[in-house]
Coordinates of C-alpha atoms and ligand atoms in Angstrom, one line a residue:
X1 CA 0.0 0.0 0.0
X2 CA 1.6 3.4 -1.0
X3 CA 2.3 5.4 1.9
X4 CA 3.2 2.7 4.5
X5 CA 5.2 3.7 7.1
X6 CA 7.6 0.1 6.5
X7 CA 10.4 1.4 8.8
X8 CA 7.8 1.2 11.6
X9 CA 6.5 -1.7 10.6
X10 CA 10.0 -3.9 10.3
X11 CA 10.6 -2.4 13.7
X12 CA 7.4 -4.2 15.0
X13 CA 7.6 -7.5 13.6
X14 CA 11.0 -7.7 14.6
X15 CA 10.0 -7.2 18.4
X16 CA 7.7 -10.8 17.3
X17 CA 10.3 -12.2 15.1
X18 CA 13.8 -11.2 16.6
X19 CA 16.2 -9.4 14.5
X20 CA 16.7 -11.6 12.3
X21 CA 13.4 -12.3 11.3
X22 CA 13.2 -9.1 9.0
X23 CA 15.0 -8.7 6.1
X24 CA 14.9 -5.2 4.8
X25 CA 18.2 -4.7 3.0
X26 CA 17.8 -4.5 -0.5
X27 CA 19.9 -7.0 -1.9
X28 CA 18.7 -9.4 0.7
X29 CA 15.1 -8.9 -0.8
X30 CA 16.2 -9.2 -4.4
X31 CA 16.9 -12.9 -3.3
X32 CA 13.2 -13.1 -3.1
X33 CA 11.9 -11.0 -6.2
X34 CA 10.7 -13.9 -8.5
X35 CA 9.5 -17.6 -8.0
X36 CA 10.1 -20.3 -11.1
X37 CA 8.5 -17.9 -13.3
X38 CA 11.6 -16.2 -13.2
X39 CA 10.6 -13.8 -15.8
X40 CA 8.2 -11.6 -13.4
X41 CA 10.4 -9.8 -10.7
X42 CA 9.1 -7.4 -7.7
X43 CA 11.1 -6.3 -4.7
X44 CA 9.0 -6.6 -1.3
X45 CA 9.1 -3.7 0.6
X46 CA 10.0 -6.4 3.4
X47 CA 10.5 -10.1 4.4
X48 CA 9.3 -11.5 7.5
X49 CA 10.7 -15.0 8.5
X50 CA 8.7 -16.5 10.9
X51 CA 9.3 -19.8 12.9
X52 CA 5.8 -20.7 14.4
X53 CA 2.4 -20.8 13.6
X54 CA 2.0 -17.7 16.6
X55 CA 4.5 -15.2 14.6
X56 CA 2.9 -15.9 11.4
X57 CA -0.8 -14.8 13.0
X58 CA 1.2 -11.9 14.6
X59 CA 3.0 -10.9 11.6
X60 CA -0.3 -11.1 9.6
X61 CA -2.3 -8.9 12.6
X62 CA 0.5 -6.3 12.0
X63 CA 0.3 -5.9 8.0
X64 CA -4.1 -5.6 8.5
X65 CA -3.3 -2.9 11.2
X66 CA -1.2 -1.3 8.8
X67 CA -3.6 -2.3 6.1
X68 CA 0.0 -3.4 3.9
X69 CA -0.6 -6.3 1.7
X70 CA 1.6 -9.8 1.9
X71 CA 2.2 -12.8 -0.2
X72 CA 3.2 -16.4 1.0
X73 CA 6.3 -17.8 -0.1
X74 CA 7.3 -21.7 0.9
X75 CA 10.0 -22.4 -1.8
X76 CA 9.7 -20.6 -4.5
X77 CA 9.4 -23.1 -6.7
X78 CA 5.9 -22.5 -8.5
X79 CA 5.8 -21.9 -11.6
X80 CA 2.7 -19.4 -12.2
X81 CA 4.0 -16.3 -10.5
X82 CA 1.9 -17.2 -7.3
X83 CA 4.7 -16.4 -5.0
X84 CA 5.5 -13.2 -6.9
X85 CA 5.9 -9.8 -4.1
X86 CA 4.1 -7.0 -4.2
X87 CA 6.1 -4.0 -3.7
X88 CA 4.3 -2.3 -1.3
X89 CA 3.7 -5.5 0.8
X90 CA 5.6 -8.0 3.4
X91 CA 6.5 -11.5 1.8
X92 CA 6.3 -14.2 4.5
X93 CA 8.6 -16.9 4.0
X94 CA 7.3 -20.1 5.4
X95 CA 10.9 -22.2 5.5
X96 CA 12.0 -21.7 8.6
X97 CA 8.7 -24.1 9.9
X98 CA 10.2 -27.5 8.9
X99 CA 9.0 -29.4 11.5
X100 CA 7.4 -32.6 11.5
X101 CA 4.8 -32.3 13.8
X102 CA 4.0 -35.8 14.3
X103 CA 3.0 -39.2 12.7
X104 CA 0.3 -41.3 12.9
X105 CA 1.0 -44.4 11.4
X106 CA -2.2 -46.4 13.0
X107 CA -4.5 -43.8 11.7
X108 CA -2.4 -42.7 8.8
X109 CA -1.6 -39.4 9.5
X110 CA 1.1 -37.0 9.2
X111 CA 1.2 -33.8 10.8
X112 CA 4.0 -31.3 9.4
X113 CA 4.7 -27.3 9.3
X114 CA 4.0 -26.0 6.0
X115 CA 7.7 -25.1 5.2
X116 CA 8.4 -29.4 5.2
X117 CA 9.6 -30.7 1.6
X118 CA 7.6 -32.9 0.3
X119 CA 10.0 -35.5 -0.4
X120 CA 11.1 -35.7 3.4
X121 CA 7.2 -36.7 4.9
X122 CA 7.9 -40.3 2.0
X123 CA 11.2 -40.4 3.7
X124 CA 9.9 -40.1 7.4
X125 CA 7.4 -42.6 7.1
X126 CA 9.1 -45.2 4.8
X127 CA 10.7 -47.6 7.1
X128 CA 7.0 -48.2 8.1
X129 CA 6.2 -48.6 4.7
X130 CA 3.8 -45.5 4.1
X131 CA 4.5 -42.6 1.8
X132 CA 3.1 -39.5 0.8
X133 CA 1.6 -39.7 -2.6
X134 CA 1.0 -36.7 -4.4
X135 CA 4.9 -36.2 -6.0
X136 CA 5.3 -33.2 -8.2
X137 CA 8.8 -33.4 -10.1
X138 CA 9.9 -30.6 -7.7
X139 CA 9.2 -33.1 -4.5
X140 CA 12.7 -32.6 -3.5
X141 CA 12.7 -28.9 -2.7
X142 CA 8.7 -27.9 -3.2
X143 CA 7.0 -27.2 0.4
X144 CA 3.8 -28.8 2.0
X145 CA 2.3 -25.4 2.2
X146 CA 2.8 -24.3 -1.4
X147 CA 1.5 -27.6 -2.7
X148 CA -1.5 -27.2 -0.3
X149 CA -1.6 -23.9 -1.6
X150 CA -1.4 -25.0 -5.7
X151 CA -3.5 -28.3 -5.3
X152 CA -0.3 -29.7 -6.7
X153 CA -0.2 -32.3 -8.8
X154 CA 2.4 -35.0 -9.9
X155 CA 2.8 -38.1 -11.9
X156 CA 1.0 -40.6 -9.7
X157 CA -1.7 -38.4 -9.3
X158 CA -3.9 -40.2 -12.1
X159 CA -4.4 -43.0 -9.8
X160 CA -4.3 -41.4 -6.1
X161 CA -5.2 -38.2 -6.7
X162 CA -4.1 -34.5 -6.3
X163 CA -3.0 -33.1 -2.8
X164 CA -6.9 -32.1 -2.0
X165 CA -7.1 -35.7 -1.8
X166 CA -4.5 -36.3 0.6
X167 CA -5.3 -33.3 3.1
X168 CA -7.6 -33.8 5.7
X169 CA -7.0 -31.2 8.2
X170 CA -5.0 -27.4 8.4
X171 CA -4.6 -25.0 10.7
X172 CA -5.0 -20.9 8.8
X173 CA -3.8 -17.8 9.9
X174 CA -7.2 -15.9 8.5
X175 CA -6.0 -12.7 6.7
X176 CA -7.0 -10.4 10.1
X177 CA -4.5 -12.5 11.9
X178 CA -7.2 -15.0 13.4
X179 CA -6.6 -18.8 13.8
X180 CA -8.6 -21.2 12.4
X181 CA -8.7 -24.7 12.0
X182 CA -10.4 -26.1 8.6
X183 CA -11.4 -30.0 8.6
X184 CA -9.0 -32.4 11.1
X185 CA -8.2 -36.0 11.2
X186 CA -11.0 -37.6 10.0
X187 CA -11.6 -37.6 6.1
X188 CA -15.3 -36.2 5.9
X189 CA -17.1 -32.9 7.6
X190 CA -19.9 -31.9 8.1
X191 CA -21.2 -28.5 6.7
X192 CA -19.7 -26.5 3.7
X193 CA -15.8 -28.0 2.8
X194 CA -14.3 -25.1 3.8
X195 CA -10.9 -27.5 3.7
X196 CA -11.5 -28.1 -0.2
X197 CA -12.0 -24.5 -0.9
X198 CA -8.8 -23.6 1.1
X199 CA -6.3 -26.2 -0.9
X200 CA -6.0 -24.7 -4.3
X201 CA -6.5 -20.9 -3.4
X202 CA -3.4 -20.2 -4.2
X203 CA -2.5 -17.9 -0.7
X204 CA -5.1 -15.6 -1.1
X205 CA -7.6 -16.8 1.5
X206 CA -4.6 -17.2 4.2
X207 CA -1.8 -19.0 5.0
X208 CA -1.5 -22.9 6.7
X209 CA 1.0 -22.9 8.9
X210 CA 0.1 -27.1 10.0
X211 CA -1.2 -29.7 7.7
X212 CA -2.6 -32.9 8.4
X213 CA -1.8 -35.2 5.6
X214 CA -3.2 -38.7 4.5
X215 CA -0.5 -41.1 4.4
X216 CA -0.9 -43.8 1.7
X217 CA 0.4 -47.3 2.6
X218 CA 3.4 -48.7 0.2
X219 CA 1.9 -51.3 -2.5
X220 CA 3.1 -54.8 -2.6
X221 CA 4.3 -54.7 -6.2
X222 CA 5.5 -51.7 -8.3
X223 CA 6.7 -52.2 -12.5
X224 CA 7.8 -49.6 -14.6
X225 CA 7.9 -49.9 -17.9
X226 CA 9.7 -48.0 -20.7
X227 CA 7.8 -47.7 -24.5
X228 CA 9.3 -46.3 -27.5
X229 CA 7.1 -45.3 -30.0
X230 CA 7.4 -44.0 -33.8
X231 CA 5.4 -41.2 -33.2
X232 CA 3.5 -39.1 -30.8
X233 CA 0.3 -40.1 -32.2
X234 CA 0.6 -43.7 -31.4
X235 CA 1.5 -43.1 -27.4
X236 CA -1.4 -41.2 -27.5
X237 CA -3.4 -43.8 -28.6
X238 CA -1.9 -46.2 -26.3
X239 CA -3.0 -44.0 -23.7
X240 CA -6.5 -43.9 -24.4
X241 CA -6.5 -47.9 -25.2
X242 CA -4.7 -48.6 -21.4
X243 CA -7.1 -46.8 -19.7
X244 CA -9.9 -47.4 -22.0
X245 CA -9.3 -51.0 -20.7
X246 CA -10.5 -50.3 -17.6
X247 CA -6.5 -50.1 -16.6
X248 CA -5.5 -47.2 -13.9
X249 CA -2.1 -46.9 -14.2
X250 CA -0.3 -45.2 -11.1
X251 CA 1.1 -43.2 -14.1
X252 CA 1.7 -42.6 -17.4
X253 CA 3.9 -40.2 -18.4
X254 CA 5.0 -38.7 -22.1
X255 CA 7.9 -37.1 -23.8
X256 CA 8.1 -36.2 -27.3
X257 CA 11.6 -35.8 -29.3
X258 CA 12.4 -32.7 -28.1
X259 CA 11.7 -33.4 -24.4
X260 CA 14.1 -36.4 -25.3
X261 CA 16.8 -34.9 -26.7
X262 CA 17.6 -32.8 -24.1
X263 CA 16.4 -35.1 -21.2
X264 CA 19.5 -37.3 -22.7
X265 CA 21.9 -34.1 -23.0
X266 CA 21.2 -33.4 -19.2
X267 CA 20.9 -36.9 -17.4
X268 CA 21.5 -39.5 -20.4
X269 CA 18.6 -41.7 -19.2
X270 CA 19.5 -43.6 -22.4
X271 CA 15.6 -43.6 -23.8
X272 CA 15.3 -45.4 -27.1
X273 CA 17.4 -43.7 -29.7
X274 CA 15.0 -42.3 -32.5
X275 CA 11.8 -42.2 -30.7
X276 CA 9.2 -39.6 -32.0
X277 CA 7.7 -40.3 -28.0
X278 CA 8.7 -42.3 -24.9
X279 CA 5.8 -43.4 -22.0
X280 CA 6.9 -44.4 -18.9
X281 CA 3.9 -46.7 -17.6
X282 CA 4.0 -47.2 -14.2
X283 CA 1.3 -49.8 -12.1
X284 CA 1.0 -50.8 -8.5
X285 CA -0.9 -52.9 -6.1
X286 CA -1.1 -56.8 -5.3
X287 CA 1.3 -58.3 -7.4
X288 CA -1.2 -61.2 -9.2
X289 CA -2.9 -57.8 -10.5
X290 CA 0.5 -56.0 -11.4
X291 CA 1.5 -59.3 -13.4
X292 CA -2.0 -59.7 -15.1
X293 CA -2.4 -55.3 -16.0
X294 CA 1.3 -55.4 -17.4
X295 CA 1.3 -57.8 -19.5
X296 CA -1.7 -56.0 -21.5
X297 CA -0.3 -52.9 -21.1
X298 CA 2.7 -54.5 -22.9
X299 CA 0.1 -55.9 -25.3
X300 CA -1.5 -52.5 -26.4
X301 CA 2.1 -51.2 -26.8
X302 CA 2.8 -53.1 -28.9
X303 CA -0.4 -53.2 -30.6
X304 CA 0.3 -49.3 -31.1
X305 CA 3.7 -49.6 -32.9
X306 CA 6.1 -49.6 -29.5
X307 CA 9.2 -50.4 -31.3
X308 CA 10.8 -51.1 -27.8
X309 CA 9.2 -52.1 -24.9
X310 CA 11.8 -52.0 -21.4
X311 CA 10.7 -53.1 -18.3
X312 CA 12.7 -52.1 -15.2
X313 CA 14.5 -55.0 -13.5
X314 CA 15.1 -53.3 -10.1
X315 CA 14.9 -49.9 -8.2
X316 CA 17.9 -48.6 -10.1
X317 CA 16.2 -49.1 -13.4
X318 CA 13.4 -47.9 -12.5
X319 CA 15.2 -44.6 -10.9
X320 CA 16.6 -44.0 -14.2
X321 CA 13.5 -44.1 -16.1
X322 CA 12.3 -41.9 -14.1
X323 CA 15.0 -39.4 -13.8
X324 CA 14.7 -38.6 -17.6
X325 CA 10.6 -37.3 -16.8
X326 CA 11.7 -35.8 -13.6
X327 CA 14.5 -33.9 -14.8
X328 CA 12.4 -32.6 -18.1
X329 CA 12.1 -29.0 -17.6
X330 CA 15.4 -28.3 -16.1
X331 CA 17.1 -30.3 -19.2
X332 CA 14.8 -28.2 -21.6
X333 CA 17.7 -25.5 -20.2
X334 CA 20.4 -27.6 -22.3
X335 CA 18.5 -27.2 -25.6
X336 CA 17.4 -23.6 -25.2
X337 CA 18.4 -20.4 -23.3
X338 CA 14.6 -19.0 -22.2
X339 CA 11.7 -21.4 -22.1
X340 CA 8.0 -21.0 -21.1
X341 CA 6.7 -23.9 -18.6
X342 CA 3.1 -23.6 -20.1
X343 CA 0.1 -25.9 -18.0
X344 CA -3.5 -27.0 -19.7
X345 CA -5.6 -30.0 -19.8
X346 CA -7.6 -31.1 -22.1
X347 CA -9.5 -34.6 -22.8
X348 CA -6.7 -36.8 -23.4
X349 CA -8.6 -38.1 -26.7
X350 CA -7.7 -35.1 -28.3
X351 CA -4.2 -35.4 -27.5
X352 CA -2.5 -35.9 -31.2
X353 CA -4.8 -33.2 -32.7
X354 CA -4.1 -30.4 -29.9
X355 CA -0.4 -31.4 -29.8
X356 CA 0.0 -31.0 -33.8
X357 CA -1.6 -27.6 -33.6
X358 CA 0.2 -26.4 -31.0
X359 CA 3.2 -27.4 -33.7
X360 CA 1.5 -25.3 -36.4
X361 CA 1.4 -22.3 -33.7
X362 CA 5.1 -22.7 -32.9
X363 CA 5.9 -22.8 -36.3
X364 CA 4.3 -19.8 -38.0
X365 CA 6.1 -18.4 -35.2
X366 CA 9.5 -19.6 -35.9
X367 CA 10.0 -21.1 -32.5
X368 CA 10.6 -24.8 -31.1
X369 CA 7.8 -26.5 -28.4
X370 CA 9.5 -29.8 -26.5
X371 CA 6.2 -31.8 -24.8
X372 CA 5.9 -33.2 -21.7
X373 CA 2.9 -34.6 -20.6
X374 CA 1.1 -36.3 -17.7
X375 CA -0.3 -38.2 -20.3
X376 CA -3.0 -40.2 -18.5
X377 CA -4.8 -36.6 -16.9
X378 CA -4.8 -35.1 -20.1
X379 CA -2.0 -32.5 -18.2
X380 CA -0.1 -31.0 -21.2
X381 CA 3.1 -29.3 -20.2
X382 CA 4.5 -27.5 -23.5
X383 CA 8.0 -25.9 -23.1
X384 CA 7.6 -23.0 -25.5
X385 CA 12.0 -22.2 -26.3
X386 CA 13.2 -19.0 -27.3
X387 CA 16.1 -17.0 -27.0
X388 CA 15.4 -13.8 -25.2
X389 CA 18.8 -12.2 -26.6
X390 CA 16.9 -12.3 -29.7
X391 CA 14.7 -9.4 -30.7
X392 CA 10.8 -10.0 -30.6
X393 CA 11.3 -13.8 -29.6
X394 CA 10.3 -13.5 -25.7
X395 CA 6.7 -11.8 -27.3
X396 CA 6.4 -14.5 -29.7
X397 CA 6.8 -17.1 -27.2
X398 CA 4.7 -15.4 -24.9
X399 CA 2.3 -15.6 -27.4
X400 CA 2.2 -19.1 -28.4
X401 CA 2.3 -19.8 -24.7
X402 CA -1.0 -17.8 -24.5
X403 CA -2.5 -19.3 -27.8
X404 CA -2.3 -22.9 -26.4
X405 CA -4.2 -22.4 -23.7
X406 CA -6.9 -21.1 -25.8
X407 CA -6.4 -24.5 -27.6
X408 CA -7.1 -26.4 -24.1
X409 CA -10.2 -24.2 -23.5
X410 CA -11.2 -24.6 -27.6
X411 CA -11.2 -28.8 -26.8
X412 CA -13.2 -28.7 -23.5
X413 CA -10.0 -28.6 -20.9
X414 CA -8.5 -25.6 -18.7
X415 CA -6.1 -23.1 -18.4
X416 CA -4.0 -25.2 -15.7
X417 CA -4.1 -28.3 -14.3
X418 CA -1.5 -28.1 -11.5
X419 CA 0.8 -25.2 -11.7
X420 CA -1.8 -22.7 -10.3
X421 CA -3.1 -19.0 -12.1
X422 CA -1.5 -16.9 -10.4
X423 CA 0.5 -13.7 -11.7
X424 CA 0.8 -15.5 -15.1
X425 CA -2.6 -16.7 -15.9
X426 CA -4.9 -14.4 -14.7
X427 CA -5.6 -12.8 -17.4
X428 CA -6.8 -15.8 -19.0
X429 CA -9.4 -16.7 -16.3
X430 CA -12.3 -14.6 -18.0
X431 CA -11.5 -16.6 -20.8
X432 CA -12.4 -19.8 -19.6
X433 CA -14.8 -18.5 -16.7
X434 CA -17.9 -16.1 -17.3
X435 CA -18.3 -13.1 -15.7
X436 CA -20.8 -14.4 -13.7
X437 CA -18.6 -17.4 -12.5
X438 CA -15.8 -14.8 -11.4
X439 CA -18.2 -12.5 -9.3
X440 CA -19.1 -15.9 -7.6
X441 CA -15.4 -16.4 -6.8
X442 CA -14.6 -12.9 -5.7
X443 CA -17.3 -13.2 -3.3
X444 CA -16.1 -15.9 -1.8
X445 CA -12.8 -14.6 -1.6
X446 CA -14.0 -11.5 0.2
X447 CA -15.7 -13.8 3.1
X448 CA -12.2 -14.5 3.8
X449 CA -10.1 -11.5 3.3
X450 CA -12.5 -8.4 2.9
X451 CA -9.7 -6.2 2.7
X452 CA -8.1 -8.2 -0.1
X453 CA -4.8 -7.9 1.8
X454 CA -3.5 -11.6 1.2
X455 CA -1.7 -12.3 -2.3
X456 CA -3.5 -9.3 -4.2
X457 CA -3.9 -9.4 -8.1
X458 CA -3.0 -13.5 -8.1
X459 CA -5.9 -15.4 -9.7
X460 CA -8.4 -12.9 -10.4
X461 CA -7.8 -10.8 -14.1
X462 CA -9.4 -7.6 -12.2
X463 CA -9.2 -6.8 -8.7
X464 CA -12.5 -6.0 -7.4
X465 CA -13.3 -4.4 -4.3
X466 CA -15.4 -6.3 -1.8
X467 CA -18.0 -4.0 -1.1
X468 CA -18.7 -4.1 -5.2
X469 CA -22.5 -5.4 -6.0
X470 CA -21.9 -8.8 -7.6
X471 CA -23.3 -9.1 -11.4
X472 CA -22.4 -8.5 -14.8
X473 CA -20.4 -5.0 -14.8
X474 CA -21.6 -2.3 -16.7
X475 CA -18.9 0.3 -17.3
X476 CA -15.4 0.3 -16.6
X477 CA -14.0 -0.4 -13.1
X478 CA -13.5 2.0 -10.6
X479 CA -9.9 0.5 -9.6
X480 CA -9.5 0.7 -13.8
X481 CA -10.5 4.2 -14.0
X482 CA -8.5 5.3 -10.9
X483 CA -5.1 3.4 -13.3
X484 CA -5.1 1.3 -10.5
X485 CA -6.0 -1.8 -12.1
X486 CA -5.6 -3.4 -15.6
X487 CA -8.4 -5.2 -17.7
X488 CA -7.7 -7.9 -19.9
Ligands
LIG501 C1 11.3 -28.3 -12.0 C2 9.8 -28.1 -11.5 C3 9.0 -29.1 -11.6 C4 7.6 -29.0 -11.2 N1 6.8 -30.1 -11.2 C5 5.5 -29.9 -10.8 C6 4.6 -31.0 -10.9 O1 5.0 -32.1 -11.3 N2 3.4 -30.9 -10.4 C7 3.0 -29.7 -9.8 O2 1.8 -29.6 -9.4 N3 3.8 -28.6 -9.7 C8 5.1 -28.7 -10.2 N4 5.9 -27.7 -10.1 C9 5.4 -26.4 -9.6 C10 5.7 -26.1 -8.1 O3 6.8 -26.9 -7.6 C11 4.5 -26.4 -7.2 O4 3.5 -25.5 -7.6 C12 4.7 -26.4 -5.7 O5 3.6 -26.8 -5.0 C13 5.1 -25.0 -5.2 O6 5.6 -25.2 -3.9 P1 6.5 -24.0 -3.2 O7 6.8 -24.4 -1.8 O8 7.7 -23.8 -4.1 O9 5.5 -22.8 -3.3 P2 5.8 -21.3 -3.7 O10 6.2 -21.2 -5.1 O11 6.6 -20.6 -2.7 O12 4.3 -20.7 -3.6 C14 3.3 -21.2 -4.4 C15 2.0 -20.6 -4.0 O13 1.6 -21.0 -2.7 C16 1.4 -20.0 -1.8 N5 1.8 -20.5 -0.5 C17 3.1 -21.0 -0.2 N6 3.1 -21.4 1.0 C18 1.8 -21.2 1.5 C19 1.2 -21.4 2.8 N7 1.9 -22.0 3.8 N8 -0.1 -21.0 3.0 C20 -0.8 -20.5 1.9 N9 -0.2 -20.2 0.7 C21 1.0 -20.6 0.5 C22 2.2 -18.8 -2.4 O14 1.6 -17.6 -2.0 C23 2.0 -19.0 -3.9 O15 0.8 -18.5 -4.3 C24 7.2 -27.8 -10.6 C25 8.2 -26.7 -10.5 C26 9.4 -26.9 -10.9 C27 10.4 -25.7 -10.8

């Protein structure tokens, strides 16, 4: 908020904090001016470092006395500008609370601080042979909170679900600094699912500071397979037939050339030379039903033109089938200087047809898209290269990045299916959403934070002011008239 007295207000949240709880030097902020969309920089006016759930409620009472916006941060890793600052507002950095609360293995529980890695609650509860499902490629350095905060997705999601399946309890700093507890231990609630609306909102309803996490036990067998195929038509197809068989496959991921090439120039996961698309296939459960669903999976492979079918033999196999997927977008950085990480979904029917127009888009531009795909949700993740050392490039990317997800909403799908709206995709929620839908959202929003104080202009394409009558708008804005506020 312009006018903010922020000298004052370090000097009070480091009486809650300590002093080093408040960075306000500028080249300590800097550190914090972008999150994996690293094209979108702001400096925060200020960073506050909390360690416990009571200094995060303090920190938030201060900045609604002062009436100064703030943003969430747990790693930094997301990839839709959600973490983005706002330069007139406190960024609270949620990775100093790394504690694991406790476990529950009777009741299959895990209780963690919202700044935990993901990876470390499977790595906690393994020797009792649970794990935490949801697994976004960025599991070893993405937090609890921000996944709770993105509804984050990951490769075995297609059979277990997205993290709003696997939290059944948090505890919220409210954006006046009040503590509430949403849902608990038990999976169901009575009443409205106040739990469901707060996973997925992307820090602007508040901020967890403890989850309560489903812990999923470890399945007698696991068998990954490796497919080659000619072309990225027939992976798609083989999709569609696996599932289409009544087959839920923990996963199946795809890569097309590109995403090959430089997955092998950054790991060398040694995927079958001269494949127009690799699947990894992945099942789970009792092993009678692992044997029986592999070997037709292995049947409509081949059925589909797999010119090499590799099935991994142990854990280290297996590891290196996956590192090539898991290592995708960083490797895209081998092939290209600048890439766009773009997120849609459509029906996964539609796969070869949306995939070969988002090549015509790329090429009428003169630019290069490597695919990666959670291939079994319909989760495209195009990697839209350009070189931003080159004049007008960046634009055009931009652009193509933008014109495939009007593709997903063309064919039925959405504008993301894990990486969240925020900074980036805002401006295409009105596209997929009518009016109408949006005022329904806003208001719901403004239940929670009436003052609009937590993660402002994340989300929603035009920030509207709680107090506005819902409805279609007739007019322009007020914030828009004021130059406040930008319509797209
Ligand atoms: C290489 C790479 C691979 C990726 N793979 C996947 C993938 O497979 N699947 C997937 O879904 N995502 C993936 N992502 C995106 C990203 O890792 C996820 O969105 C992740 O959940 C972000 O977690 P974070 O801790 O980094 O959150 P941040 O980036 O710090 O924040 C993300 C959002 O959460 C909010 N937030 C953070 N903590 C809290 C809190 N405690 N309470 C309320 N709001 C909070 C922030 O305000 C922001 O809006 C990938 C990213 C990278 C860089």
């Amino acid at each position: 908020m312009a006018g903010a007295d922020f000298p004052a207000l370090a000097e009070r949240m480091r009486a809650v904090l300590g002093a080093g709880g408040v960075l306000t030097e500028r080249a300590q902020l800097r550190t914090y001016e972008c999150d994996g969309l690293a094209h979108y920089r702001v400096t925060p006016a200020l960073v506050a470092l909390p360690e416990t759930g009571d200094q995060v409620a303090a920190v938030v009472r201060l900045c609604a006395e002062a009436g100064v916006p703030y943003v969430a941060r747990g790693s930094g890793t997301g990839l839709s500008g959600g973490a983005l600052p706002v330069a007139d507002g406190v960024l609270i950095v949620l990775s100093r609370m790394r504690r694991i609360v406790g476990i529950d293995i009777a009741n299959q529980r895990a209780v963690v601080e919202p700044g935990v890695i993901n990876l470390w609650v499977t790595r906690e509860v393994a020797p009792h042979d649970y794990y935490y499902a949801p697994d976004p490629s960025s599991q070893l350095v993405c937090s609890i909170g921000g996944n709770v905060a993105e509804n984050s997705g990951g490769a075995h999601c297609l059979k277990y679900g997205f993290t709003t399946n696997h939290v059944t309890g948090a505890e919220v700093v409210l954006p006046d600094g009040e503590v509430v507890h949403l849902g608990g231990t038990a999976l169901d609630h009575p009443g409205y699912d106040l739990l469901g609306t707060f996973v997925g909102s992307e820090g602007t309803l508040g901020i967890a500071t403890e989850v309560t996490l489903r812990l999923v036990r470890k399945p007698e067998a696991v068998q990954t397979m490796l497919a080659g195929f000619p072309s990225i038509e027939d992976a798609a197809a083989a999709t569609s037939d696996i599932i289409g068989a009544g087959i839920v496959p923990a996963a199946i991921e795809m890569m097309d050339a590109l995403a090959i090439e430089a997955a092998e120039a950054a790991v060398h996961c040694g995927y079958p030379a001269g494949a127009g698309a690799v699947r990894v296939i992945e099942l789970d459960g009792p092993q009678a039903e692992v044997d029986h669903q592999f070997g037709q999976v292995e049947e409509v492979c081949q059925t589909r033109h797999a010119f090499e079918v590799r099935i991994a033999a142990d854990d280290a196999e297996r590891a290196l089938m996956w590192k090539g997927r898991k290592s995708a977008f960083a490797a895209v950085g081998r092939i290209s200087p600048d890439y766009f990480v773009q997120d849609g979904v459509i029906p996964r029917t539609v796969l070869p047809e949306v995939l070969a127009r988002i090549s015509d888009l790329a090429t009428t531009k003169g630019l290069r898209v490597a695919n990666v795909f959670h291939a079994g949700d319909g989760n495209l993740h195009p990697l839209v290269l350009f070189d931003e050392d080159v004049s007008g490039q960046a634009e055009d990317a931009e652009h193509v990045a933008g014109a495939i997800l009007d593709l997903c909403i063309e064919y039925g799908g959405s504008i993301t299916g894990e990486h969240g709206v925020g900074s980036d995709k805002a401006k295409y929620m009105g596209r997929q959403f009518t009016a109408a839908d949006l005022e329904a959202m806003h208001l719901l929003r403004c239940a929670f934070d009436p003052a609009g104080l937590s993660n402002p202009g994340k989300v929603f394409p035009t920030p509207r002011l709680c107090g506005e009558v819902p409805g279609p708008r007739k007019g322009a804005h007020p914030l828009h008239e004021a130059g406040l506020a930008e319509v797209f």
